[in-house]
Amino acid sequence: MLALVLVKSWQTERAAKQLRSFLHPQGVALSLQNGLGNHQKLSAILGADRVFTGVTTTGATLVAPGRVRAGGEGAISFVASDRLEPFRERFKKSGFVVETATSMEPLIWGKLAINAAINPLSVIWRVANGELVCQQSTRKLMAMTAREVEAVALAYGIQLPFEDVVEAVEGVAQRTAQNRSSMLQDVLRGAPTEVDAINGEVIRAARKVGVPVPINRILLYLVKSIVKRKSTRKCNYANCKSVGRTASRPPTTL
Ligand SMILES: NC(=O)C1=CN([C@@H]2O[C@H](COP(=O)(O)OP(=O)(O)OC[C@H]3O[C@@H](n4cnc5c(N)ncnc54)[C@H](OP(=O)(O)O)[C@@H]3O)[C@@H](O)[C@H]2O)C=CC1
Ligand SMILES: CC(C)(CO)C(=O)C(=O)O
């Protein structure tokens, strides 16, 4: 039995606890989630020998309950294992492209670079992925973000699984041109985002090895402020306690 874990990273722990009670003792869980930390959360609850983590660049947009629009070409990638082998053919029969990787960390960090660069920018500009490669300025921002992630990975001795991270990010954005990133879908429906598990984790990992990641930091705060603004409909300045403000006037509109 295979349990595919495709919940948001902040839902992983709950899903793992549920899985613990009904996954067959010989069954395995395969996470294709974005971000860092899902493998550890699942392993802590289900046991490391039952948890596999891969990635997918197959885009999907939820259009209504039970209705999903395929969001362009992509692949499912995971490290070869006897326990996953029986499911490879099933994925292929269902029309998915399946790729084999030699180790998990480069795979996860490669996907992290892709999501750190595409997802927040799609939220900030409210565009489908393809739009991000249409303008020089957004392309530059995507490139700078992805290169920061690559620098952090290298500081940990992890080589990303592509020759050129910028080409990889732009390639995914082009192949999923019509897709709304999973983060944009979250923001549009008022759900929590995975920005902490993506750009937030890049920042945490970078801090430990002393690599500067200013663009990831800015993207994290921009996404958080957009989410916050959407949930607080009117200007909350008068009641804001968290800003140690010195001025008694409201902020100037620029
Ligand atoms: N969408 C995309 O294009 C891609 C997404 N990903 C990654 O895949 C993962 C899933 O993304 P996505 O499909 O967009 O997410 P969605 O939030 O659209 O879908 C997740 C679904 O899982 C349900 N769910 C949550 N917890 C449980 C549970 N314990 N038991 C059963 N169902 C549960 C949610 O229900 P409810 O809404 O009620 O919480 C929701 O319907 C994420 O990590 C994402 O980053 C990776 C590549 C592409
Ligand atoms: C592959 C991509 C960028 C597809 O949109 C994705 O992983 C996501 O939206 O989270």
PDB file of C-alpha atoms and ligand atoms in Angstrom:
ATOM      1  CA  MET A   1       0.000   0.000   0.000  1.00  0.00           C
ATOM      2  CA  LEU A   2       1.192   3.491  -0.869  1.00  0.00           C
ATOM      3  CA  ALA A   3      -0.022   6.666   0.800  1.00  0.00           C
ATOM      4  CA  LEU A   4       0.724   9.741  -1.281  1.00  0.00           C
ATOM      5  CA  VAL A   5       1.205  12.713   1.013  1.00  0.00           C
ATOM      6  CA  LEU A   6      -0.011  15.795  -0.825  1.00  0.00           C
ATOM      7  CA  VAL A   7      -1.140  18.107   1.928  1.00  0.00           C
ATOM      8  CA  LYS A   8       0.336  21.508   2.702  1.00  0.00           C
ATOM      9  CA  SER A   9       3.439  21.452   4.910  1.00  0.00           C
ATOM     10  CA  TRP A  10       1.581  22.913   7.877  1.00  0.00           C
ATOM     11  CA  GLN A  11      -0.873  19.989   7.609  1.00  0.00           C
ATOM     12  CA  THR A  12       1.818  17.276   7.519  1.00  0.00           C
ATOM     13  CA  GLU A  13       1.880  16.390  11.197  1.00  0.00           C
ATOM     14  CA  ARG A  14      -1.874  15.869  11.382  1.00  0.00           C
ATOM     15  CA  ALA A  15      -1.889  13.781   8.193  1.00  0.00           C
ATOM     16  CA  ALA A  16       1.003  11.675   9.545  1.00  0.00           C
ATOM     17  CA  LYS A  17      -0.876  10.965  12.770  1.00  0.00           C
ATOM     18  CA  GLN A  18      -3.924   9.893  10.788  1.00  0.00           C
ATOM     19  CA  LEU A  19      -1.774   7.725   8.535  1.00  0.00           C
ATOM     20  CA  ARG A  20      -0.180   6.038  11.537  1.00  0.00           C
ATOM     21  CA  SER A  21      -3.538   4.605  12.470  1.00  0.00           C
ATOM     22  CA  PHE A  22      -4.614   3.268   9.077  1.00  0.00           C
ATOM     23  CA  LEU A  23      -1.524   2.688   6.925  1.00  0.00           C
ATOM     24  CA  HIS A  24      -0.851  -1.058   6.526  1.00  0.00           C
ATOM     25  CA  PRO A  25       2.240  -2.128   8.562  1.00  0.00           C
ATOM     26  CA  GLN A  26       4.010  -2.916   5.258  1.00  0.00           C
ATOM     27  CA  GLY A  27       2.681   0.258   3.638  1.00  0.00           C
ATOM     28  CA  VAL A  28       4.843   3.234   2.755  1.00  0.00           C
ATOM     29  CA  ALA A  29       4.229   6.973   2.520  1.00  0.00           C
ATOM     30  CA  LEU A  30       5.593   9.041  -0.359  1.00  0.00           C
ATOM     31  CA  SER A  31       5.625  12.798   0.101  1.00  0.00           C
ATOM     32  CA  LEU A  32       5.780  14.973  -3.009  1.00  0.00           C
ATOM     33  CA  GLN A  33       5.280  18.141  -0.993  1.00  0.00           C
ATOM     34  CA  ASN A  34       7.181  21.377  -1.398  1.00  0.00           C
ATOM     35  CA  GLY A  35       9.425  22.925   1.223  1.00  0.00           C
ATOM     36  CA  LEU A  36      11.802  21.607   3.853  1.00  0.00           C
ATOM     37  CA  GLY A  37      10.922  19.590   6.941  1.00  0.00           C
ATOM     38  CA  ASN A  38       8.136  17.325   5.689  1.00  0.00           C
ATOM     39  CA  HIS A  39      10.342  14.234   5.540  1.00  0.00           C
ATOM     40  CA  GLN A  40      11.452  14.714   9.147  1.00  0.00           C
ATOM     41  CA  LYS A  41       7.888  15.295  10.384  1.00  0.00           C
ATOM     42  CA  LEU A  42       6.603  12.171   8.632  1.00  0.00           C
ATOM     43  CA  SER A  43       9.560  10.043   9.725  1.00  0.00           C
ATOM     44  CA  ALA A  44       9.157  11.062  13.361  1.00  0.00           C
ATOM     45  CA  ILE A  45       5.576   9.786  13.368  1.00  0.00           C
ATOM     46  CA  LEU A  46       5.613   6.885  10.882  1.00  0.00           C
ATOM     47  CA  GLY A  47       9.202   5.681  11.236  1.00  0.00           C
ATOM     48  CA  ALA A  48      12.024   6.541   8.845  1.00  0.00           C
ATOM     49  CA  ASP A  49      11.886   3.174   7.037  1.00  0.00           C
ATOM     50  CA  ARG A  50       8.313   3.822   5.868  1.00  0.00           C
ATOM     51  CA  VAL A  51       8.776   7.349   4.567  1.00  0.00           C
ATOM     52  CA  PHE A  52      10.010   8.377   1.129  1.00  0.00           C
ATOM     53  CA  THR A  53      10.255  11.909  -0.176  1.00  0.00           C
ATOM     54  CA  GLY A  54      10.316  12.958  -3.772  1.00  0.00           C
ATOM     55  CA  VAL A  55       9.286  16.062  -5.672  1.00  0.00           C
ATOM     56  CA  THR A  56       6.960  16.937  -8.491  1.00  0.00           C
ATOM     57  CA  THR A  57       6.979  19.737 -11.024  1.00  0.00           C
ATOM     58  CA  THR A  58       3.520  18.741 -12.233  1.00  0.00           C
ATOM     59  CA  GLY A  59       1.312  21.759 -11.670  1.00  0.00           C
ATOM     60  CA  ALA A  60      -2.315  21.478 -10.585  1.00  0.00           C
ATOM     61  CA  THR A  61      -4.947  24.112  -9.903  1.00  0.00           C
ATOM     62  CA  LEU A  62      -7.964  23.320  -7.767  1.00  0.00           C
ATOM     63  CA  VAL A  63     -10.900  24.893  -9.618  1.00  0.00           C
ATOM     64  CA  ALA A  64     -13.773  23.577  -7.491  1.00  0.00           C
ATOM     65  CA  PRO A  65     -14.201  20.892  -4.842  1.00  0.00           C
ATOM     66  CA  GLY A  66     -13.120  17.657  -6.534  1.00  0.00           C
ATOM     67  CA  ARG A  67     -12.134  19.420  -9.790  1.00  0.00           C
ATOM     68  CA  VAL A  68      -8.494  19.955 -10.645  1.00  0.00           C
ATOM     69  CA  ARG A  69      -7.031  21.545 -13.755  1.00  0.00           C
ATOM     70  CA  ALA A  70      -3.705  20.056 -14.859  1.00  0.00           C
ATOM     71  CA  GLY A  71      -1.180  22.871 -14.905  1.00  0.00           C
ATOM     72  CA  GLY A  72       1.280  21.843 -17.595  1.00  0.00           C
ATOM     73  CA  GLU A  73       4.026  19.319 -18.117  1.00  0.00           C
ATOM     74  CA  GLY A  74       6.097  18.133 -15.215  1.00  0.00           C
ATOM     75  CA  ALA A  75       7.627  15.065 -13.668  1.00  0.00           C
ATOM     76  CA  ILE A  76       7.516  13.085 -10.459  1.00  0.00           C
ATOM     77  CA  SER A  77      11.012  12.348  -9.183  1.00  0.00           C
ATOM     78  CA  PHE A  78      12.119  10.105  -6.353  1.00  0.00           C
ATOM     79  CA  VAL A  79      15.065   8.000  -5.329  1.00  0.00           C
ATOM     80  CA  ALA A  80      14.829   4.421  -6.584  1.00  0.00           C
ATOM     81  CA  SER A  81      13.767   1.928  -3.927  1.00  0.00           C
ATOM     82  CA  ASP A  82      12.400  -1.616  -4.041  1.00  0.00           C
ATOM     83  CA  ARG A  83       9.470  -0.494  -1.952  1.00  0.00           C
ATOM     84  CA  LEU A  84       8.472   2.211  -4.404  1.00  0.00           C
ATOM     85  CA  GLU A  85       9.162   0.253  -7.568  1.00  0.00           C
ATOM     86  CA  PRO A  86       5.675  -1.328  -7.836  1.00  0.00           C
ATOM     87  CA  PHE A  87       4.151   2.150  -7.912  1.00  0.00           C
ATOM     88  CA  ARG A  88       6.383   3.570 -10.640  1.00  0.00           C
ATOM     89  CA  GLU A  89       4.408   1.756 -13.357  1.00  0.00           C
ATOM     90  CA  ARG A  90       1.134   2.904 -11.869  1.00  0.00           C
ATOM     91  CA  PHE A  91       2.223   6.521 -12.054  1.00  0.00           C
ATOM     92  CA  LYS A  92       3.325   6.003 -15.644  1.00  0.00           C
ATOM     93  CA  LYS A  93       0.069   4.263 -16.584  1.00  0.00           C
ATOM     94  CA  SER A  94      -1.775   7.260 -15.159  1.00  0.00           C
ATOM     95  CA  GLY A  95       0.132   9.501 -17.563  1.00  0.00           C
ATOM     96  CA  PHE A  96       2.817  10.894 -15.274  1.00  0.00           C
ATOM     97  CA  VAL A  97       6.447  11.235 -16.265  1.00  0.00           C
ATOM     98  CA  VAL A  98       8.539   9.518 -13.589  1.00  0.00           C
ATOM     99  CA  GLU A  99      12.229  10.270 -13.088  1.00  0.00           C
ATOM    100  CA  THR A 100      14.726   8.475 -10.887  1.00  0.00           C
ATOM    101  CA  ALA A 101      17.136  10.399  -8.691  1.00  0.00           C
ATOM    102  CA  THR A 102      20.248   9.157  -6.969  1.00  0.00           C
ATOM    103  CA  SER A 103      19.801  10.994  -3.687  1.00  0.00           C
ATOM    104  CA  MET A 104      17.077  12.868  -1.902  1.00  0.00           C
ATOM    105  CA  GLU A 105      18.707  16.059  -0.595  1.00  0.00           C
ATOM    106  CA  PRO A 106      19.674  17.508  -4.001  1.00  0.00           C
ATOM    107  CA  LEU A 107      16.170  16.742  -5.244  1.00  0.00           C
ATOM    108  CA  ILE A 108      14.495  18.544  -2.347  1.00  0.00           C
ATOM    109  CA  TRP A 109      16.859  21.536  -2.500  1.00  0.00           C
ATOM    110  CA  GLY A 110      16.459  21.764  -6.261  1.00  0.00           C
ATOM    111  CA  LYS A 111      12.694  21.929  -5.878  1.00  0.00           C
ATOM    112  CA  LEU A 112      13.128  24.379  -2.992  1.00  0.00           C
ATOM    113  CA  ALA A 113      15.029  26.739  -5.311  1.00  0.00           C
ATOM    114  CA  ILE A 114      12.210  26.475  -7.867  1.00  0.00           C
ATOM    115  CA  ASN A 115       9.455  27.187  -5.343  1.00  0.00           C
ATOM    116  CA  ALA A 116      11.370  29.907  -3.470  1.00  0.00           C
ATOM    117  CA  ALA A 117      11.723  31.764  -6.778  1.00  0.00           C
ATOM    118  CA  ILE A 118       8.353  31.138  -8.447  1.00  0.00           C
ATOM    119  CA  ASN A 119       5.750  30.942  -5.705  1.00  0.00           C
ATOM    120  CA  PRO A 120       6.202  34.241  -3.797  1.00  0.00           C
ATOM    121  CA  LEU A 121       6.631  36.242  -7.002  1.00  0.00           C
ATOM    122  CA  SER A 122       3.439  34.749  -8.421  1.00  0.00           C
ATOM    123  CA  VAL A 123       1.685  35.911  -5.232  1.00  0.00           C
ATOM    124  CA  ILE A 124       3.154  39.415  -5.335  1.00  0.00           C
ATOM    125  CA  TRP A 125       2.203  39.934  -9.002  1.00  0.00           C
ATOM    126  CA  ARG A 126      -0.912  37.713  -8.886  1.00  0.00           C
ATOM    127  CA  VAL A 127       0.030  35.969 -12.088  1.00  0.00           C
ATOM    128  CA  ALA A 128       0.192  32.444 -13.445  1.00  0.00           C
ATOM    129  CA  ASN A 129       3.717  31.008 -13.559  1.00  0.00           C
ATOM    130  CA  GLY A 130       4.339  31.745 -17.248  1.00  0.00           C
ATOM    131  CA  GLU A 131       3.992  35.512 -16.746  1.00  0.00           C
ATOM    132  CA  LEU A 132       7.063  35.510 -14.549  1.00  0.00           C
ATOM    133  CA  VAL A 133       9.373  34.826 -17.475  1.00  0.00           C
ATOM    134  CA  CYS A 134       7.778  37.509 -19.663  1.00  0.00           C
ATOM    135  CA  GLN A 135       9.512  40.482 -18.047  1.00  0.00           C
ATOM    136  CA  GLN A 136      13.205  41.126 -17.548  1.00  0.00           C
ATOM    137  CA  SER A 137      12.708  42.483 -14.022  1.00  0.00           C
ATOM    138  CA  THR A 138      10.733  39.491 -12.746  1.00  0.00           C
ATOM    139  CA  ARG A 139      13.150  37.118 -14.442  1.00  0.00           C
ATOM    140  CA  LYS A 140      16.033  38.823 -12.666  1.00  0.00           C
ATOM    141  CA  LEU A 141      14.320  38.543  -9.310  1.00  0.00           C
ATOM    142  CA  MET A 142      13.574  34.867  -9.911  1.00  0.00           C
ATOM    143  CA  ALA A 143      17.197  34.292 -10.856  1.00  0.00           C
ATOM    144  CA  MET A 144      18.577  36.117  -7.793  1.00  0.00           C
ATOM    145  CA  THR A 145      16.258  34.203  -5.467  1.00  0.00           C
ATOM    146  CA  ALA A 146      17.145  30.824  -6.937  1.00  0.00           C
ATOM    147  CA  ARG A 147      20.885  31.593  -6.827  1.00  0.00           C
ATOM    148  CA  GLU A 148      20.617  32.433  -3.123  1.00  0.00           C
ATOM    149  CA  VAL A 149      19.050  29.015  -2.477  1.00  0.00           C
ATOM    150  CA  GLU A 150      21.774  27.356  -4.510  1.00  0.00           C
ATOM    151  CA  ALA A 151      24.452  29.160  -2.453  1.00  0.00           C
ATOM    152  CA  VAL A 152      22.906  27.862   0.779  1.00  0.00           C
ATOM    153  CA  ALA A 153      22.673  24.318  -0.588  1.00  0.00           C
ATOM    154  CA  LEU A 154      26.332  24.451  -1.654  1.00  0.00           C
ATOM    155  CA  ALA A 155      27.314  25.638   1.826  1.00  0.00           C
ATOM    156  CA  TYR A 156      25.787  22.385   3.108  1.00  0.00           C
ATOM    157  CA  GLY A 157      27.670  20.421   0.452  1.00  0.00           C
ATOM    158  CA  ILE A 158      24.515  19.819  -1.591  1.00  0.00           C
ATOM    159  CA  GLN A 159      24.858  20.151  -5.361  1.00  0.00           C
ATOM    160  CA  LEU A 160      21.538  21.010  -7.006  1.00  0.00           C
ATOM    161  CA  PRO A 161      20.469  18.466  -9.628  1.00  0.00           C
ATOM    162  CA  PHE A 162      20.753  20.908 -12.553  1.00  0.00           C
ATOM    163  CA  GLU A 163      23.600  22.506 -14.428  1.00  0.00           C
ATOM    164  CA  ASP A 164      22.014  25.923 -14.197  1.00  0.00           C
ATOM    165  CA  VAL A 165      19.487  26.730 -11.492  1.00  0.00           C
ATOM    166  CA  VAL A 166      18.127  29.767 -13.358  1.00  0.00           C
ATOM    167  CA  GLU A 167      17.432  27.726 -16.474  1.00  0.00           C
ATOM    168  CA  ALA A 168      15.736  25.100 -14.298  1.00  0.00           C
ATOM    169  CA  VAL A 169      13.451  27.660 -12.632  1.00  0.00           C
ATOM    170  CA  GLU A 170      12.554  29.365 -15.898  1.00  0.00           C
ATOM    171  CA  GLY A 171      11.949  25.972 -17.520  1.00  0.00           C
ATOM    172  CA  VAL A 172       9.436  25.005 -14.822  1.00  0.00           C
ATOM    173  CA  ALA A 173       7.710  28.401 -15.058  1.00  0.00           C
ATOM    174  CA  GLN A 174       7.391  27.955 -18.824  1.00  0.00           C
ATOM    175  CA  ARG A 175       6.196  24.357 -18.684  1.00  0.00           C
ATOM    176  CA  THR A 176       3.603  25.267 -16.042  1.00  0.00           C
ATOM    177  CA  ALA A 177       2.814  28.606 -17.695  1.00  0.00           C
ATOM    178  CA  GLN A 178      -0.957  28.371 -17.186  1.00  0.00           C
ATOM    179  CA  ASN A 179      -0.725  27.134 -13.609  1.00  0.00           C
ATOM    180  CA  ARG A 180      -1.362  29.313 -10.601  1.00  0.00           C
ATOM    181  CA  SER A 181       1.344  28.353  -8.123  1.00  0.00           C
ATOM    182  CA  SER A 182       0.139  26.484  -5.053  1.00  0.00           C
ATOM    183  CA  MET A 183       0.994  29.568  -2.960  1.00  0.00           C
ATOM    184  CA  LEU A 184      -1.055  31.899  -5.143  1.00  0.00           C
ATOM    185  CA  GLN A 185      -3.991  29.478  -4.918  1.00  0.00           C
ATOM    186  CA  ASP A 186      -3.677  29.581  -1.109  1.00  0.00           C
ATOM    187  CA  VAL A 187      -3.651  33.376  -1.005  1.00  0.00           C
ATOM    188  CA  LEU A 188      -6.630  33.650  -3.355  1.00  0.00           C
ATOM    189  CA  ARG A 189      -8.715  31.351  -1.178  1.00  0.00           C
ATOM    190  CA  GLY A 190      -7.533  32.871   2.109  1.00  0.00           C
ATOM    191  CA  ALA A 191      -5.687  29.718   3.252  1.00  0.00           C
ATOM    192  CA  PRO A 192      -2.325  29.714   5.078  1.00  0.00           C
ATOM    193  CA  THR A 193       0.643  29.570   2.702  1.00  0.00           C
ATOM    194  CA  GLU A 194       3.792  27.431   2.720  1.00  0.00           C
ATOM    195  CA  VAL A 195       6.064  30.479   2.643  1.00  0.00           C
ATOM    196  CA  ASP A 196       7.582  29.545   6.032  1.00  0.00           C
ATOM    197  CA  ALA A 197       8.411  26.038   4.815  1.00  0.00           C
ATOM    198  CA  ILE A 198       9.919  27.448   1.609  1.00  0.00           C
ATOM    199  CA  ASN A 199      11.590  30.892   1.881  1.00  0.00           C
ATOM    200  CA  GLY A 200      11.436  30.758   5.705  1.00  0.00           C
ATOM    201  CA  GLU A 201      13.390  27.490   5.742  1.00  0.00           C
ATOM    202  CA  VAL A 202      15.928  28.889   3.270  1.00  0.00           C
ATOM    203  CA  ILE A 203      16.523  31.792   5.676  1.00  0.00           C
ATOM    204  CA  ARG A 204      16.846  29.492   8.704  1.00  0.00           C
ATOM    205  CA  ALA A 205      19.269  27.188   6.896  1.00  0.00           C
ATOM    206  CA  ALA A 206      21.255  30.174   5.548  1.00  0.00           C
ATOM    207  CA  ARG A 207      21.657  31.679   9.005  1.00  0.00           C
ATOM    208  CA  LYS A 208      23.361  28.507  10.273  1.00  0.00           C
ATOM    209  CA  VAL A 209      26.022  28.614   7.560  1.00  0.00           C
ATOM    210  CA  GLY A 210      26.346  32.410   7.326  1.00  0.00           C
ATOM    211  CA  VAL A 211      25.111  32.794   3.750  1.00  0.00           C
ATOM    212  CA  PRO A 212      23.273  36.069   3.023  1.00  0.00           C
ATOM    213  CA  VAL A 213      19.807  35.589   1.505  1.00  0.00           C
ATOM    214  CA  PRO A 214      18.313  39.121   1.391  1.00  0.00           C
ATOM    215  CA  ILE A 215      15.916  38.467  -1.499  1.00  0.00           C
ATOM    216  CA  ASN A 216      14.387  35.401   0.154  1.00  0.00           C
ATOM    217  CA  ARG A 217      13.935  37.457   3.326  1.00  0.00           C
ATOM    218  CA  ILE A 218      12.158  40.260   1.463  1.00  0.00           C
ATOM    219  CA  LEU A 219       9.914  37.777  -0.377  1.00  0.00           C
ATOM    220  CA  LEU A 220       8.991  36.086   2.923  1.00  0.00           C
ATOM    221  CA  TYR A 221       7.906  39.376   4.471  1.00  0.00           C
ATOM    222  CA  LEU A 222       6.119  40.569   1.340  1.00  0.00           C
ATOM    223  CA  VAL A 223       4.041  37.372   1.142  1.00  0.00           C
ATOM    224  CA  LYS A 224       3.288  37.533   4.862  1.00  0.00           C
ATOM    225  CA  SER A 225       2.201  41.161   4.626  1.00  0.00           C
ATOM    226  CA  ILE A 226      -0.001  40.446   1.589  1.00  0.00           C
ATOM    227  CA  VAL A 227      -1.693  37.571   3.436  1.00  0.00           C
ATOM    228  CA  LYS A 228      -2.153  39.686   6.545  1.00  0.00           C
ATOM    229  CA  ARG A 229      -3.538  42.627   4.576  1.00  0.00           C
ATOM    230  CA  LYS A 230      -6.035  40.372   2.821  1.00  0.00           C
ATOM    231  CA  SER A 231      -7.327  39.055   6.137  1.00  0.00           C
ATOM    232  CA  THR A 232      -7.604  42.509   7.782  1.00  0.00           C
ATOM    233  CA  ARG A 233     -10.021  44.314   5.525  1.00  0.00           C
ATOM    234  CA  LYS A 234      -9.673  47.839   6.862  1.00  0.00           C
ATOM    235  CA  CYS A 235      -6.605  49.775   7.872  1.00  0.00           C
ATOM    236  CA  ASN A 236      -5.710  48.691  11.370  1.00  0.00           C
ATOM    237  CA  TYR A 237      -3.154  51.395  12.105  1.00  0.00           C
ATOM    238  CA  ALA A 238      -5.081  53.063  14.913  1.00  0.00           C
ATOM    239  CA  ASN A 239      -5.237  49.809  16.923  1.00  0.00           C
ATOM    240  CA  CYS A 240      -1.816  48.496  16.030  1.00  0.00           C
ATOM    241  CA  LYS A 241       0.086  47.627  19.213  1.00  0.00           C
ATOM    242  CA  SER A 242       3.023  45.844  17.623  1.00  0.00           C
ATOM    243  CA  VAL A 243       4.589  48.924  16.031  1.00  0.00           C
ATOM    244  CA  GLY A 244       6.544  50.908  18.617  1.00  0.00           C
ATOM    245  CA  ARG A 245       5.498  54.051  16.821  1.00  0.00           C
ATOM    246  CA  THR A 246       6.651  57.505  17.714  1.00  0.00           C
ATOM    247  CA  ALA A 247       4.416  59.519  15.391  1.00  0.00           C
ATOM    248  CA  SER A 248       0.786  60.130  16.233  1.00  0.00           C
ATOM    249  CA  ARG A 249      -0.126  60.720  12.595  1.00  0.00           C
ATOM    250  CA  PRO A 250      -1.207  57.889  10.280  1.00  0.00           C
ATOM    251  CA  PRO A 251       1.385  56.828   7.708  1.00  0.00           C
ATOM    252  CA  THR A 252       1.657  58.989   4.597  1.00  0.00           C
ATOM    253  CA  THR A 253       0.311  57.464   1.418  1.00  0.00           C
ATOM    254  CA  LEU A 254       3.089  57.322  -1.133  1.00  0.00           C
TER     255      LEU A 254
HETATM  256  N1  LIG B   1      -0.549  22.733  -6.787  1.00  0.00           N
HETATM  257  C1  LIG B   1       0.592  22.569  -7.431  1.00  0.00           C
HETATM  258  O1  LIG B   1       0.729  22.966  -8.591  1.00  0.00           O
HETATM  259  C2  LIG B   1       1.742  21.864  -6.765  1.00  0.00           C
HETATM  260  C3  LIG B   1       1.742  21.604  -5.413  1.00  0.00           C
HETATM  261  N2  LIG B   1       2.822  20.969  -4.829  1.00  0.00           N
HETATM  262  C4  LIG B   1       2.869  20.672  -3.398  1.00  0.00           C
HETATM  263  O2  LIG B   1       1.971  19.603  -3.126  1.00  0.00           O
HETATM  264  C5  LIG B   1       1.386  19.780  -1.832  1.00  0.00           C
HETATM  265  C6  LIG B   1      -0.129  19.884  -1.998  1.00  0.00           C
HETATM  266  O3  LIG B   1      -0.407  21.049  -2.764  1.00  0.00           O
HETATM  267  P1  LIG B   1      -1.854  21.398  -3.340  1.00  0.00           P
HETATM  268  O4  LIG B   1      -2.455  20.208  -3.969  1.00  0.00           O
HETATM  269  O5  LIG B   1      -1.676  22.634  -4.141  1.00  0.00           O
HETATM  270  O6  LIG B   1      -2.599  21.716  -1.952  1.00  0.00           O
HETATM  271  P2  LIG B   1      -4.168  21.898  -1.666  1.00  0.00           P
HETATM  272  O7  LIG B   1      -4.237  22.643  -0.371  1.00  0.00           O
HETATM  273  O8  LIG B   1      -4.866  22.440  -2.847  1.00  0.00           O
HETATM  274  O9  LIG B   1      -4.659  20.417  -1.484  1.00  0.00           O
HETATM  275  C7  LIG B   1      -4.369  19.666  -0.341  1.00  0.00           C
HETATM  276  C8  LIG B   1      -5.641  18.893  -0.009  1.00  0.00           C
HETATM  277  O10 LIG B   1      -5.376  18.009   1.083  1.00  0.00           O
HETATM  278  C9  LIG B   1      -6.487  18.099   1.976  1.00  0.00           C
HETATM  279  N3  LIG B   1      -6.027  17.679   3.309  1.00  0.00           N
HETATM  280  C10 LIG B   1      -5.346  18.386   4.226  1.00  0.00           C
HETATM  281  N4  LIG B   1      -5.092  17.639   5.327  1.00  0.00           N
HETATM  282  C11 LIG B   1      -5.672  16.426   5.102  1.00  0.00           C
HETATM  283  C12 LIG B   1      -5.774  15.225   5.863  1.00  0.00           C
HETATM  284  N5  LIG B   1      -5.227  15.132   7.069  1.00  0.00           N
HETATM  285  N6  LIG B   1      -6.445  14.188   5.318  1.00  0.00           N
HETATM  286  C13 LIG B   1      -7.008  14.279   4.086  1.00  0.00           C
HETATM  287  N7  LIG B   1      -6.940  15.388   3.307  1.00  0.00           N
HETATM  288  C14 LIG B   1      -6.279  16.445   3.809  1.00  0.00           C
HETATM  289  C15 LIG B   1      -6.882  19.553   1.916  1.00  0.00           C
HETATM  290  O11 LIG B   1      -8.181  19.754   2.396  1.00  0.00           O
HETATM  291  P3  LIG B   1      -8.567  21.230   2.993  1.00  0.00           P
HETATM  292  O12 LIG B   1      -8.520  22.164   1.834  1.00  0.00           O
HETATM  293  O13 LIG B   1      -9.914  20.983   3.521  1.00  0.00           O
HETATM  294  O14 LIG B   1      -7.537  21.542   4.025  1.00  0.00           O
HETATM  295  C16 LIG B   1      -6.781  19.825   0.420  1.00  0.00           C
HETATM  296  O15 LIG B   1      -7.949  19.448  -0.260  1.00  0.00           O
HETATM  297  C17 LIG B   1       2.003  21.044  -1.247  1.00  0.00           C
HETATM  298  O16 LIG B   1       3.147  20.750  -0.468  1.00  0.00           O
HETATM  299  C18 LIG B   1       2.407  21.814  -2.494  1.00  0.00           C
HETATM  300  O17 LIG B   1       3.425  22.729  -2.248  1.00  0.00           O
HETATM  301  C19 LIG B   1       3.878  20.532  -5.576  1.00  0.00           C
HETATM  302  C20 LIG B   1       3.904  20.765  -6.921  1.00  0.00           C
HETATM  303  C21 LIG B   1       2.865  21.464  -7.608  1.00  0.00           C
HETATM  304  C1  LIG B   2       5.829  23.307  -9.950  1.00  0.00           C
HETATM  305  C2  LIG B   2       5.055  24.474  -9.327  1.00  0.00           C
HETATM  306  C3  LIG B   2       5.858  25.741  -9.450  1.00  0.00           C
HETATM  307  C4  LIG B   2       3.815  24.552 -10.161  1.00  0.00           C
HETATM  308  O1  LIG B   2       3.063  25.689  -9.989  1.00  0.00           O
HETATM  309  C5  LIG B   2       4.830  24.202  -7.869  1.00  0.00           C
HETATM  310  O2  LIG B   2       5.544  23.424  -7.286  1.00  0.00           O
HETATM  311  C6  LIG B   2       3.838  24.948  -7.040  1.00  0.00           C
HETATM  312  O3  LIG B   2       2.974  25.613  -7.554  1.00  0.00           O
HETATM  313  O4  LIG B   2       3.961  24.847  -5.803  1.00  0.00           O
END
